């Protein structure tokens, strides 16, 4: 049941919403008032209206509805059970919090359920600071659909557990990510070199955790995937992360806030763990991995410098990593480009990804 605070805040938000939207529509007509000097009216309005949702969801600690029923996704929705034929997965970092056990998860195919087992698949993980978001079309469907169009590959997007749920801090999302990966390998018969891991924002963080797990936990017997795609990945989950976001010069032209970061860090970090654990916060804890990586970042987002630093550090360790910097773009245009007015820029970045995959994987 919602708290009294959530009820009051929701009432306030709904009551004032029409006036706030009207104010935004009027206020950003002059170019001088826009958050970024190079932005169009469409982008300024899109970001500020989009930010209303994120601020509201953070303030009330919104819980995204999750179900294992297909709903409107129909045959595109599949249920993935925890791997039962790989006992080696029931140890190590995946069992680092004894109360968190693997659960069945849902996943959605984009653009449709493949008519036969695919030869090559993109496994994409949505963003949302590990506390928001989902795999369904209305939650995070635009980016995976466009990615599938440009690469001509099916995209499977898992509905991993969010840390606002009970017993769902780390390593719940990692358990779910590995389960989805094993599903592609064991159930669908896709070879590991033909699996491409992809993730936006927190989903990018999850991809890095999976790659670290596959690299470090050799006893698990799981091979590395063919490539990794990181769209505005969330890299810093330390105590300083929220303050760093709020103090950033680009905070006016981004919807990622310190409050959202603090909420995500608080819920995702297991009780008693340090905030800078290598599996949670990869910035400054870079590692060697044989999988080639592609990183997309917006040059107007509050964590752009994190991305640049991470790429430089990963290159210094000898990793194969390519970065795409999108001028004037805020956080995660892969998922939100259609809302923020960055459709062309998002598609150009995805097209650059296609060329990257053609080079490192080949089946594109």
mmCIF file of C-alpha atoms in Angstrom:
data_model
loop_
_atom_site.group_PDB
_atom_site.id
_atom_site.type_symbol
_atom_site.label_atom_id
_atom_site.label_comp_id
_atom_site.label_asym_id
_atom_site.label_seq_id
_atom_site.Cartn_x
_atom_site.Cartn_y
_atom_site.Cartn_z
ATOM 1 C CA UNK A 1 0.000 0.000 0.000
ATOM 2 C CA UNK A 2 1.369 3.460 -0.893
ATOM 3 C CA UNK A 3 2.612 5.593 1.984
ATOM 4 C CA UNK A 4 0.839 8.792 2.980
ATOM 5 C CA UNK A 5 3.779 10.738 1.589
ATOM 6 C CA UNK A 6 3.439 8.981 -1.776
ATOM 7 C CA UNK A 7 -0.310 9.643 -1.870
ATOM 8 C CA UNK A 8 0.157 13.333 -1.085
ATOM 9 C CA UNK A 9 2.989 13.728 -3.587
ATOM 10 C CA UNK A 10 0.970 11.956 -6.289
ATOM 11 C CA UNK A 11 -2.008 14.227 -5.622
ATOM 12 C CA UNK A 12 0.230 17.295 -5.814
ATOM 13 C CA UNK A 13 1.848 16.088 -9.045
ATOM 14 C CA UNK A 14 -1.444 15.325 -10.790
ATOM 15 C CA UNK A 15 -2.993 18.602 -9.646
ATOM 16 C CA UNK A 16 -0.102 20.756 -10.809
ATOM 17 C CA UNK A 17 0.890 18.760 -13.908
ATOM 18 C CA UNK A 18 -1.180 20.700 -16.503
ATOM 19 C CA UNK A 19 0.160 24.024 -15.224
ATOM 20 C CA UNK A 20 3.749 22.767 -15.141
ATOM 21 C CA UNK A 21 3.530 21.471 -18.693
ATOM 22 C CA UNK A 22 1.998 24.736 -19.869
ATOM 23 C CA UNK A 23 4.772 26.633 -18.112
ATOM 24 C CA UNK A 24 7.413 24.490 -19.825
ATOM 25 C CA UNK A 25 5.795 24.996 -23.239
ATOM 26 C CA UNK A 26 5.869 28.764 -22.810
ATOM 27 C CA UNK A 27 9.137 29.192 -20.922
ATOM 28 C CA UNK A 28 11.331 27.479 -23.507
ATOM 29 C CA UNK A 29 10.087 29.401 -26.538
ATOM 30 C CA UNK A 30 13.012 31.879 -26.280
ATOM 31 C CA UNK A 31 16.319 30.176 -27.069
ATOM 32 C CA UNK A 32 18.021 31.923 -24.175
ATOM 33 C CA UNK A 33 15.940 29.993 -21.617
ATOM 34 C CA UNK A 34 16.688 26.523 -22.972
ATOM 35 C CA UNK A 35 18.849 24.154 -20.891
ATOM 36 C CA UNK A 36 21.437 23.812 -23.655
ATOM 37 C CA UNK A 37 22.302 26.610 -26.119
ATOM 38 C CA UNK A 38 22.356 24.242 -29.102
ATOM 39 C CA UNK A 39 19.023 22.587 -28.373
ATOM 40 C CA UNK A 40 15.829 23.041 -30.333
ATOM 41 C CA UNK A 41 12.540 23.892 -28.673
ATOM 42 C CA UNK A 42 11.485 20.255 -29.122
ATOM 43 C CA UNK A 43 14.499 18.974 -27.203
ATOM 44 C CA UNK A 44 14.180 21.461 -24.361
ATOM 45 C CA UNK A 45 10.500 20.702 -23.855
ATOM 46 C CA UNK A 46 10.986 16.948 -24.269
ATOM 47 C CA UNK A 47 13.679 16.765 -21.621
ATOM 48 C CA UNK A 48 11.858 18.869 -19.030
ATOM 49 C CA UNK A 49 8.580 16.974 -19.403
ATOM 50 C CA UNK A 50 10.454 13.660 -19.303
ATOM 51 C CA UNK A 51 12.229 14.827 -16.135
ATOM 52 C CA UNK A 52 8.867 15.311 -14.412
ATOM 53 C CA UNK A 53 8.269 11.564 -14.595
ATOM 54 C CA UNK A 54 11.721 10.656 -13.292
ATOM 55 C CA UNK A 55 11.493 13.138 -10.426
ATOM 56 C CA UNK A 56 8.048 11.851 -9.481
ATOM 57 C CA UNK A 57 9.056 8.179 -9.678
ATOM 58 C CA UNK A 58 12.094 8.869 -7.514
ATOM 59 C CA UNK A 59 10.184 10.925 -4.929
ATOM 60 C CA UNK A 60 7.529 8.243 -4.342
ATOM 61 C CA UNK A 61 9.942 5.341 -4.967
ATOM 62 C CA UNK A 62 7.647 4.012 -7.674
ATOM 63 C CA UNK A 63 7.409 0.255 -8.152
ATOM 64 C CA UNK A 64 7.229 -0.891 -11.759
ATOM 65 C CA UNK A 65 4.534 -3.577 -12.158
ATOM 66 C CA UNK A 66 6.053 -6.962 -13.068
ATOM 67 C CA UNK A 67 4.236 -10.093 -14.144
ATOM 68 C CA UNK A 68 5.069 -13.363 -15.874
ATOM 69 C CA UNK A 69 1.934 -13.236 -18.027
ATOM 70 C CA UNK A 70 2.385 -12.295 -21.711
ATOM 71 C CA UNK A 71 -0.117 -9.443 -21.772
ATOM 72 C CA UNK A 72 -0.008 -7.321 -24.923
ATOM 73 C CA UNK A 73 3.371 -8.789 -25.869
ATOM 74 C CA UNK A 74 1.660 -12.116 -26.672
ATOM 75 C CA UNK A 75 3.981 -14.678 -28.256
ATOM 76 C CA UNK A 76 6.892 -12.266 -28.031
ATOM 77 C CA UNK A 77 6.926 -12.798 -24.256
ATOM 78 C CA UNK A 78 8.802 -15.821 -22.906
ATOM 79 C CA UNK A 79 9.488 -17.084 -19.387
ATOM 80 C CA UNK A 80 13.066 -18.059 -18.558
ATOM 81 C CA UNK A 81 13.639 -20.446 -15.660
ATOM 82 C CA UNK A 82 16.858 -20.483 -13.612
ATOM 83 C CA UNK A 83 19.434 -22.888 -15.086
ATOM 84 C CA UNK A 84 18.955 -26.305 -13.491
ATOM 85 C CA UNK A 85 21.633 -28.218 -15.394
ATOM 86 C CA UNK A 86 24.577 -26.022 -14.374
ATOM 87 C CA UNK A 87 25.234 -26.523 -10.631
ATOM 88 C CA UNK A 88 28.442 -24.489 -10.910
ATOM 89 C CA UNK A 89 26.263 -21.377 -11.229
ATOM 90 C CA UNK A 90 24.963 -21.862 -7.685
ATOM 91 C CA UNK A 91 28.109 -20.593 -6.000
ATOM 92 C CA UNK A 92 30.560 -17.726 -5.954
ATOM 93 C CA UNK A 93 29.372 -14.156 -6.453
ATOM 94 C CA UNK A 94 25.940 -15.375 -7.625
ATOM 95 C CA UNK A 95 25.341 -16.744 -4.121
ATOM 96 C CA UNK A 96 27.080 -13.934 -2.249
ATOM 97 C CA UNK A 97 23.796 -12.974 -0.545
ATOM 98 C CA UNK A 98 22.234 -16.260 0.681
ATOM 99 C CA UNK A 99 18.680 -14.894 0.871
ATOM 100 C CA UNK A 100 18.674 -13.985 -2.836
ATOM 101 C CA UNK A 101 17.885 -17.016 -4.961
ATOM 102 C CA UNK A 102 17.365 -17.299 -8.728
ATOM 103 C CA UNK A 103 13.753 -16.826 -9.868
ATOM 104 C CA UNK A 104 11.934 -17.277 -13.183
ATOM 105 C CA UNK A 105 11.962 -14.075 -15.219
ATOM 106 C CA UNK A 106 10.096 -12.791 -18.238
ATOM 107 C CA UNK A 107 11.678 -11.544 -21.456
ATOM 108 C CA UNK A 108 10.400 -9.912 -24.631
ATOM 109 C CA UNK A 109 11.561 -10.490 -28.200
ATOM 110 C CA UNK A 110 11.995 -7.564 -30.584
ATOM 111 C CA UNK A 111 10.621 -7.149 -33.164
ATOM 112 C CA UNK A 112 8.909 -10.576 -32.966
ATOM 113 C CA UNK A 113 9.402 -14.116 -31.716
ATOM 114 C CA UNK A 114 11.894 -15.759 -34.129
ATOM 115 C CA UNK A 115 10.253 -18.440 -36.257
ATOM 116 C CA UNK A 116 13.285 -20.688 -35.710
ATOM 117 C CA UNK A 117 16.254 -20.659 -33.316
ATOM 118 C CA UNK A 118 18.332 -17.633 -34.337
ATOM 119 C CA UNK A 119 21.954 -17.894 -35.379
ATOM 120 C CA UNK A 120 22.920 -14.596 -33.749
ATOM 121 C CA UNK A 121 21.107 -12.707 -30.955
ATOM 122 C CA UNK A 122 21.414 -9.417 -29.095
ATOM 123 C CA UNK A 123 20.630 -9.799 -25.382
ATOM 124 C CA UNK A 124 19.681 -6.312 -24.183
ATOM 125 C CA UNK A 125 19.162 -5.084 -20.605
ATOM 126 C CA UNK A 126 17.107 -1.963 -19.909
ATOM 127 C CA UNK A 127 18.131 0.929 -17.677
ATOM 128 C CA UNK A 128 16.497 2.614 -14.695
ATOM 129 C CA UNK A 129 19.121 2.690 -11.901
ATOM 130 C CA UNK A 130 18.124 -0.889 -10.971
ATOM 131 C CA UNK A 131 14.912 0.513 -9.458
ATOM 132 C CA UNK A 132 12.820 1.507 -12.493
ATOM 133 C CA UNK A 133 12.126 0.317 -16.026
ATOM 134 C CA UNK A 134 11.016 -2.856 -17.725
ATOM 135 C CA UNK A 135 11.286 -5.009 -20.822
ATOM 136 C CA UNK A 136 7.868 -4.464 -22.369
ATOM 137 C CA UNK A 137 7.193 -2.262 -25.382
ATOM 138 C CA UNK A 138 5.717 0.667 -23.448
ATOM 139 C CA UNK A 139 8.516 0.532 -20.883
ATOM 140 C CA UNK A 140 11.629 0.265 -23.029
ATOM 141 C CA UNK A 141 10.652 -0.890 -26.480
ATOM 142 C CA UNK A 142 11.940 1.812 -28.810
ATOM 143 C CA UNK A 143 15.693 1.244 -28.471
ATOM 144 C CA UNK A 144 15.618 -2.557 -28.865
ATOM 145 C CA UNK A 145 13.307 -2.235 -31.885
ATOM 146 C CA UNK A 146 15.594 0.256 -33.643
ATOM 147 C CA UNK A 147 18.653 -1.815 -32.738
ATOM 148 C CA UNK A 148 17.025 -4.854 -34.333
ATOM 149 C CA UNK A 149 16.136 -2.879 -37.456
ATOM 150 C CA UNK A 150 19.682 -1.631 -38.016
ATOM 151 C CA UNK A 151 21.466 -4.900 -37.272
ATOM 152 C CA UNK A 152 18.815 -7.213 -38.739
ATOM 153 C CA UNK A 153 19.168 -9.326 -35.601
ATOM 154 C CA UNK A 154 16.544 -10.388 -33.049
ATOM 155 C CA UNK A 155 16.801 -8.679 -29.673
ATOM 156 C CA UNK A 156 15.771 -10.398 -26.440
ATOM 157 C CA UNK A 157 15.146 -8.019 -23.528
ATOM 158 C CA UNK A 158 14.874 -9.689 -20.085
ATOM 159 C CA UNK A 159 12.639 -8.405 -17.322
ATOM 160 C CA UNK A 160 15.283 -8.717 -14.617
ATOM 161 C CA UNK A 161 14.419 -8.145 -10.961
ATOM 162 C CA UNK A 162 14.529 -4.567 -9.721
ATOM 163 C CA UNK A 163 16.087 -3.833 -6.356
ATOM 164 C CA UNK A 164 12.929 -2.153 -5.015
ATOM 165 C CA UNK A 165 11.505 -5.655 -4.668
ATOM 166 C CA UNK A 166 12.068 -7.816 -1.594
ATOM 167 C CA UNK A 167 15.375 -9.704 -1.608
ATOM 168 C CA UNK A 168 16.340 -8.220 -4.960
ATOM 169 C CA UNK A 169 19.497 -6.218 -4.333
ATOM 170 C CA UNK A 170 22.696 -7.425 -5.961
ATOM 171 C CA UNK A 171 23.195 -10.180 -7.127
ATOM 172 C CA UNK A 172 19.538 -10.658 -8.216
ATOM 173 C CA UNK A 173 19.951 -8.815 -11.530
ATOM 174 C CA UNK A 174 23.213 -10.650 -12.219
ATOM 175 C CA UNK A 175 21.519 -13.995 -11.532
ATOM 176 C CA UNK A 176 18.794 -13.041 -14.016
ATOM 177 C CA UNK A 177 21.267 -11.825 -16.628
ATOM 178 C CA UNK A 178 23.251 -15.056 -16.463
ATOM 179 C CA UNK A 179 20.008 -17.071 -16.628
ATOM 180 C CA UNK A 180 19.025 -15.249 -19.830
ATOM 181 C CA UNK A 181 22.493 -15.846 -21.294
ATOM 182 C CA UNK A 182 22.350 -19.562 -20.456
ATOM 183 C CA UNK A 183 18.849 -19.696 -22.003
ATOM 184 C CA UNK A 184 20.290 -18.524 -25.312
ATOM 185 C CA UNK A 185 23.190 -20.980 -25.115
ATOM 186 C CA UNK A 186 21.479 -24.102 -23.772
ATOM 187 C CA UNK A 187 17.824 -23.798 -24.795
ATOM 188 C CA UNK A 188 18.126 -22.014 -28.141
ATOM 189 C CA UNK A 189 21.552 -23.373 -29.050
ATOM 190 C CA UNK A 190 23.135 -20.032 -29.935
ATOM 191 C CA UNK A 191 26.929 -20.169 -29.807
ATOM 192 C CA UNK A 192 28.534 -17.740 -27.369
ATOM 193 C CA UNK A 193 30.449 -15.855 -30.063
ATOM 194 C CA UNK A 194 27.094 -15.097 -31.699
ATOM 195 C CA UNK A 195 25.570 -13.596 -28.550
ATOM 196 C CA UNK A 196 25.924 -9.825 -28.205
ATOM 197 C CA UNK A 197 25.341 -8.388 -24.744
ATOM 198 C CA UNK A 198 23.816 -4.912 -24.722
ATOM 199 C CA UNK A 199 22.596 -2.585 -21.990
ATOM 200 C CA UNK A 200 21.567 1.032 -21.497
ATOM 201 C CA UNK A 201 22.425 2.930 -18.293
ATOM 202 C CA UNK A 202 22.013 0.422 -15.417
ATOM 203 C CA UNK A 203 21.693 -2.252 -18.090
ATOM 204 C CA UNK A 204 25.203 -1.349 -19.216
ATOM 205 C CA UNK A 205 26.361 -1.780 -15.631
ATOM 206 C CA UNK A 206 24.771 -5.234 -15.646
ATOM 207 C CA UNK A 207 26.553 -6.163 -18.886
ATOM 208 C CA UNK A 208 29.890 -5.270 -17.290
ATOM 209 C CA UNK A 209 29.033 -7.315 -14.188
ATOM 210 C CA UNK A 210 28.198 -10.275 -16.425
ATOM 211 C CA UNK A 211 31.461 -9.935 -18.344
ATOM 212 C CA UNK A 212 33.412 -9.700 -15.085
ATOM 213 C CA UNK A 213 31.619 -12.799 -13.799
ATOM 214 C CA UNK A 214 32.284 -14.760 -16.991
ATOM 215 C CA UNK A 215 35.945 -13.702 -16.847
ATOM 216 C CA UNK A 216 36.578 -14.325 -13.135
ATOM 217 C CA UNK A 217 34.336 -17.306 -12.393
ATOM 218 C CA UNK A 218 36.017 -19.751 -14.756
ATOM 219 C CA UNK A 219 34.607 -22.715 -12.809
ATOM 220 C CA UNK A 220 31.133 -21.727 -14.014
ATOM 221 C CA UNK A 221 32.110 -23.065 -17.426
ATOM 222 C CA UNK A 222 30.436 -20.302 -19.406
ATOM 223 C CA UNK A 223 32.188 -18.851 -22.467
ATOM 224 C CA UNK A 224 32.388 -15.139 -23.174
ATOM 225 C CA UNK A 225 29.987 -13.515 -25.677
ATOM 226 C CA UNK A 226 31.011 -12.096 -29.032
ATOM 227 C CA UNK A 227 30.619 -8.412 -28.146
ATOM 228 C CA UNK A 228 29.294 -5.971 -25.552
ATOM 229 C CA UNK A 229 27.342 -2.768 -26.242
ATOM 230 C CA UNK A 230 27.171 -0.141 -23.489
ATOM 231 C CA UNK A 231 24.738 2.749 -23.976
ATOM 232 C CA UNK A 232 25.406 5.558 -21.466
ATOM 233 C CA UNK A 233 26.466 2.919 -18.927
ATOM 234 C CA UNK A 234 26.091 3.644 -15.212
ATOM 235 C CA UNK A 235 29.619 3.159 -13.878
ATOM 236 C CA UNK A 236 29.865 4.893 -10.502
ATOM 237 C CA UNK A 237 27.809 3.491 -7.602
ATOM 238 C CA UNK A 238 29.938 4.909 -4.804
ATOM 239 C CA UNK A 239 28.834 7.221 -1.997
ATOM 240 C CA UNK A 240 30.079 10.206 -4.005
ATOM 241 C CA UNK A 241 28.088 9.400 -7.152
ATOM 242 C CA UNK A 242 24.913 11.332 -6.285
ATOM 243 C CA UNK A 243 26.765 14.461 -5.182
ATOM 244 C CA UNK A 244 28.883 14.337 -8.318
ATOM 245 C CA UNK A 245 25.768 14.271 -10.510
ATOM 246 C CA UNK A 246 24.108 17.191 -8.719
ATOM 247 C CA UNK A 247 27.281 19.299 -8.907
ATOM 248 C CA UNK A 248 27.861 18.669 -12.616
ATOM 249 C CA UNK A 249 27.716 21.662 -15.014
ATOM 250 C CA UNK A 250 25.345 19.711 -17.294
ATOM 251 C CA UNK A 251 22.761 18.996 -14.588
ATOM 252 C CA UNK A 252 20.278 21.467 -16.188
ATOM 253 C CA UNK A 253 20.296 19.614 -19.492
ATOM 254 C CA UNK A 254 20.001 16.069 -18.185
ATOM 255 C CA UNK A 255 17.208 14.143 -16.491
ATOM 256 C CA UNK A 256 19.538 11.963 -14.425
ATOM 257 C CA UNK A 257 19.494 13.345 -10.874
ATOM 258 C CA UNK A 258 21.428 12.774 -7.691
ATOM 259 C CA UNK A 259 18.254 11.636 -5.932
ATOM 260 C CA UNK A 260 17.697 8.879 -8.497
ATOM 261 C CA UNK A 261 21.331 7.803 -8.287
ATOM 262 C CA UNK A 262 21.215 7.752 -4.471
ATOM 263 C CA UNK A 263 18.005 5.696 -4.478
ATOM 264 C CA UNK A 264 19.442 3.190 -6.930
ATOM 265 C CA UNK A 265 22.712 2.843 -5.027
ATOM 266 C CA UNK A 266 20.916 2.440 -1.698
ATOM 267 C CA UNK A 267 18.553 -0.268 -2.916
ATOM 268 C CA UNK A 268 21.003 -2.143 -5.143
ATOM 269 C CA UNK A 269 23.881 -2.420 -2.662
ATOM 270 C CA UNK A 270 23.495 -5.397 -0.288
ATOM 271 C CA UNK A 271 23.461 -4.647 3.431
ATOM 272 C CA UNK A 272 26.984 -4.538 4.799
ATOM 273 C CA UNK A 273 28.699 -4.236 1.415
ATOM 274 C CA UNK A 274 30.995 -1.392 0.441
ATOM 275 C CA UNK A 275 29.488 0.914 -2.182
ATOM 276 C CA UNK A 276 32.581 0.622 -4.352
ATOM 277 C CA UNK A 277 32.547 -3.166 -4.774
ATOM 278 C CA UNK A 278 34.021 -4.109 -8.154
ATOM 279 C CA UNK A 279 30.869 -5.962 -9.272
ATOM 280 C CA UNK A 280 28.696 -2.942 -8.505
ATOM 281 C CA UNK A 281 30.834 0.058 -9.427
ATOM 282 C CA UNK A 282 33.247 -0.630 -12.318
ATOM 283 C CA UNK A 283 34.624 2.922 -12.630
ATOM 284 C CA UNK A 284 38.136 2.819 -11.210
ATOM 285 C CA UNK A 285 37.892 -0.973 -10.993
ATOM 286 C CA UNK A 286 38.403 -1.721 -14.673
ATOM 287 C CA UNK A 287 39.391 -5.234 -15.733
ATOM 288 C CA UNK A 288 40.703 -7.218 -18.663
ATOM 289 C CA UNK A 289 38.127 -8.950 -20.833
ATOM 290 C CA UNK A 290 38.491 -10.615 -24.215
ATOM 291 C CA UNK A 291 35.066 -9.455 -25.411
ATOM 292 C CA UNK A 292 35.217 -6.342 -27.667
ATOM 293 C CA UNK A 293 33.221 -3.417 -26.255
ATOM 294 C CA UNK A 294 31.351 -0.454 -27.750
ATOM 295 C CA UNK A 295 30.477 2.538 -25.539
ATOM 296 C CA UNK A 296 28.031 5.285 -26.540
ATOM 297 C CA UNK A 297 27.954 8.476 -24.495
ATOM 298 C CA UNK A 298 26.246 11.846 -24.730
ATOM 299 C CA UNK A 299 28.571 14.826 -24.459
ATOM 300 C CA UNK A 300 25.919 16.777 -22.514
ATOM 301 C CA UNK A 301 25.157 14.099 -19.936
ATOM 302 C CA UNK A 302 26.226 14.315 -16.327
ATOM 303 C CA UNK A 303 28.228 11.081 -16.437
ATOM 304 C CA UNK A 304 30.026 11.722 -19.734
ATOM 305 C CA UNK A 305 33.385 12.131 -17.996
ATOM 306 C CA UNK A 306 32.878 8.754 -16.305
ATOM 307 C CA UNK A 307 32.526 7.146 -19.722
ATOM 308 C CA UNK A 308 35.649 8.824 -21.100
ATOM 309 C CA UNK A 309 37.701 7.821 -18.071
ATOM 310 C CA UNK A 310 36.401 4.252 -18.158
ATOM 311 C CA UNK A 311 37.212 3.822 -21.853
ATOM 312 C CA UNK A 312 40.721 5.209 -21.363
ATOM 313 C CA UNK A 313 41.353 2.884 -18.415
ATOM 314 C CA UNK A 314 40.002 -0.144 -20.280
ATOM 315 C CA UNK A 315 42.210 0.644 -23.273
ATOM 316 C CA UNK A 316 45.171 0.948 -20.928
ATOM 317 C CA UNK A 317 44.558 -2.636 -19.822
ATOM 318 C CA UNK A 318 44.721 -3.820 -23.428
ATOM 319 C CA UNK A 319 40.993 -4.238 -24.026
ATOM 320 C CA UNK A 320 39.406 -3.718 -27.435
ATOM 321 C CA UNK A 321 36.948 -0.880 -26.866
ATOM 322 C CA UNK A 322 35.399 1.741 -29.152
ATOM 323 C CA UNK A 323 33.604 4.910 -28.051
ATOM 324 C CA UNK A 324 30.901 6.921 -29.817
ATOM 325 C CA UNK A 325 30.423 10.446 -28.421
ATOM 326 C CA UNK A 326 27.159 12.143 -29.417
ATOM 327 C CA UNK A 327 27.398 15.924 -29.434
ATOM 328 C CA UNK A 328 24.908 17.846 -27.231
ATOM 329 C CA UNK A 329 23.134 14.615 -26.178
ATOM 330 C CA UNK A 330 21.867 13.929 -22.626
ATOM 331 C CA UNK A 331 21.806 10.582 -20.858
ATOM 332 C CA UNK A 332 20.706 7.381 -22.610
ATOM 333 C CA UNK A 333 19.385 8.484 -25.990
ATOM 334 C CA UNK A 334 19.325 4.790 -26.918
ATOM 335 C CA UNK A 335 16.256 4.324 -24.741
ATOM 336 C CA UNK A 336 14.867 7.873 -24.651
ATOM 337 C CA UNK A 337 15.891 9.423 -27.968
ATOM 338 C CA UNK A 338 12.323 9.297 -29.261
ATOM 339 C CA UNK A 339 11.120 11.248 -26.212
ATOM 340 C CA UNK A 340 14.010 13.693 -26.052
ATOM 341 C CA UNK A 341 14.162 14.613 -29.736
ATOM 342 C CA UNK A 342 17.400 12.742 -30.453
ATOM 343 C CA UNK A 343 16.035 10.098 -32.824
ATOM 344 C CA UNK A 344 18.502 10.800 -35.646
ATOM 345 C CA UNK A 345 21.466 10.883 -33.283
ATOM 346 C CA UNK A 346 20.411 7.632 -31.624
ATOM 347 C CA UNK A 347 19.997 5.910 -34.978
ATOM 348 C CA UNK A 348 23.383 7.181 -36.155
ATOM 349 C CA UNK A 349 24.989 5.723 -33.028
ATOM 350 C CA UNK A 350 23.184 2.427 -33.588
ATOM 351 C CA UNK A 351 24.377 2.390 -37.196
ATOM 352 C CA UNK A 352 27.933 2.884 -35.943
ATOM 353 C CA UNK A 353 27.298 -0.087 -33.683
ATOM 354 C CA UNK A 354 26.288 -2.167 -36.689
ATOM 355 C CA UNK A 355 29.631 -1.458 -38.335
ATOM 356 C CA UNK A 356 31.409 -2.334 -35.087
ATOM 357 C CA UNK A 357 29.554 -5.644 -34.849
ATOM 358 C CA UNK A 358 30.226 -6.423 -38.491
ATOM 359 C CA UNK A 359 33.924 -6.069 -37.747
ATOM 360 C CA UNK A 360 34.140 -7.986 -34.451
ATOM 361 C CA UNK A 361 31.342 -10.564 -34.829
ATOM 362 C CA UNK A 362 30.867 -10.815 -38.572
ATOM 363 C CA UNK A 363 27.302 -12.173 -38.762
ATOM 364 C CA UNK A 364 25.725 -8.780 -39.432
#
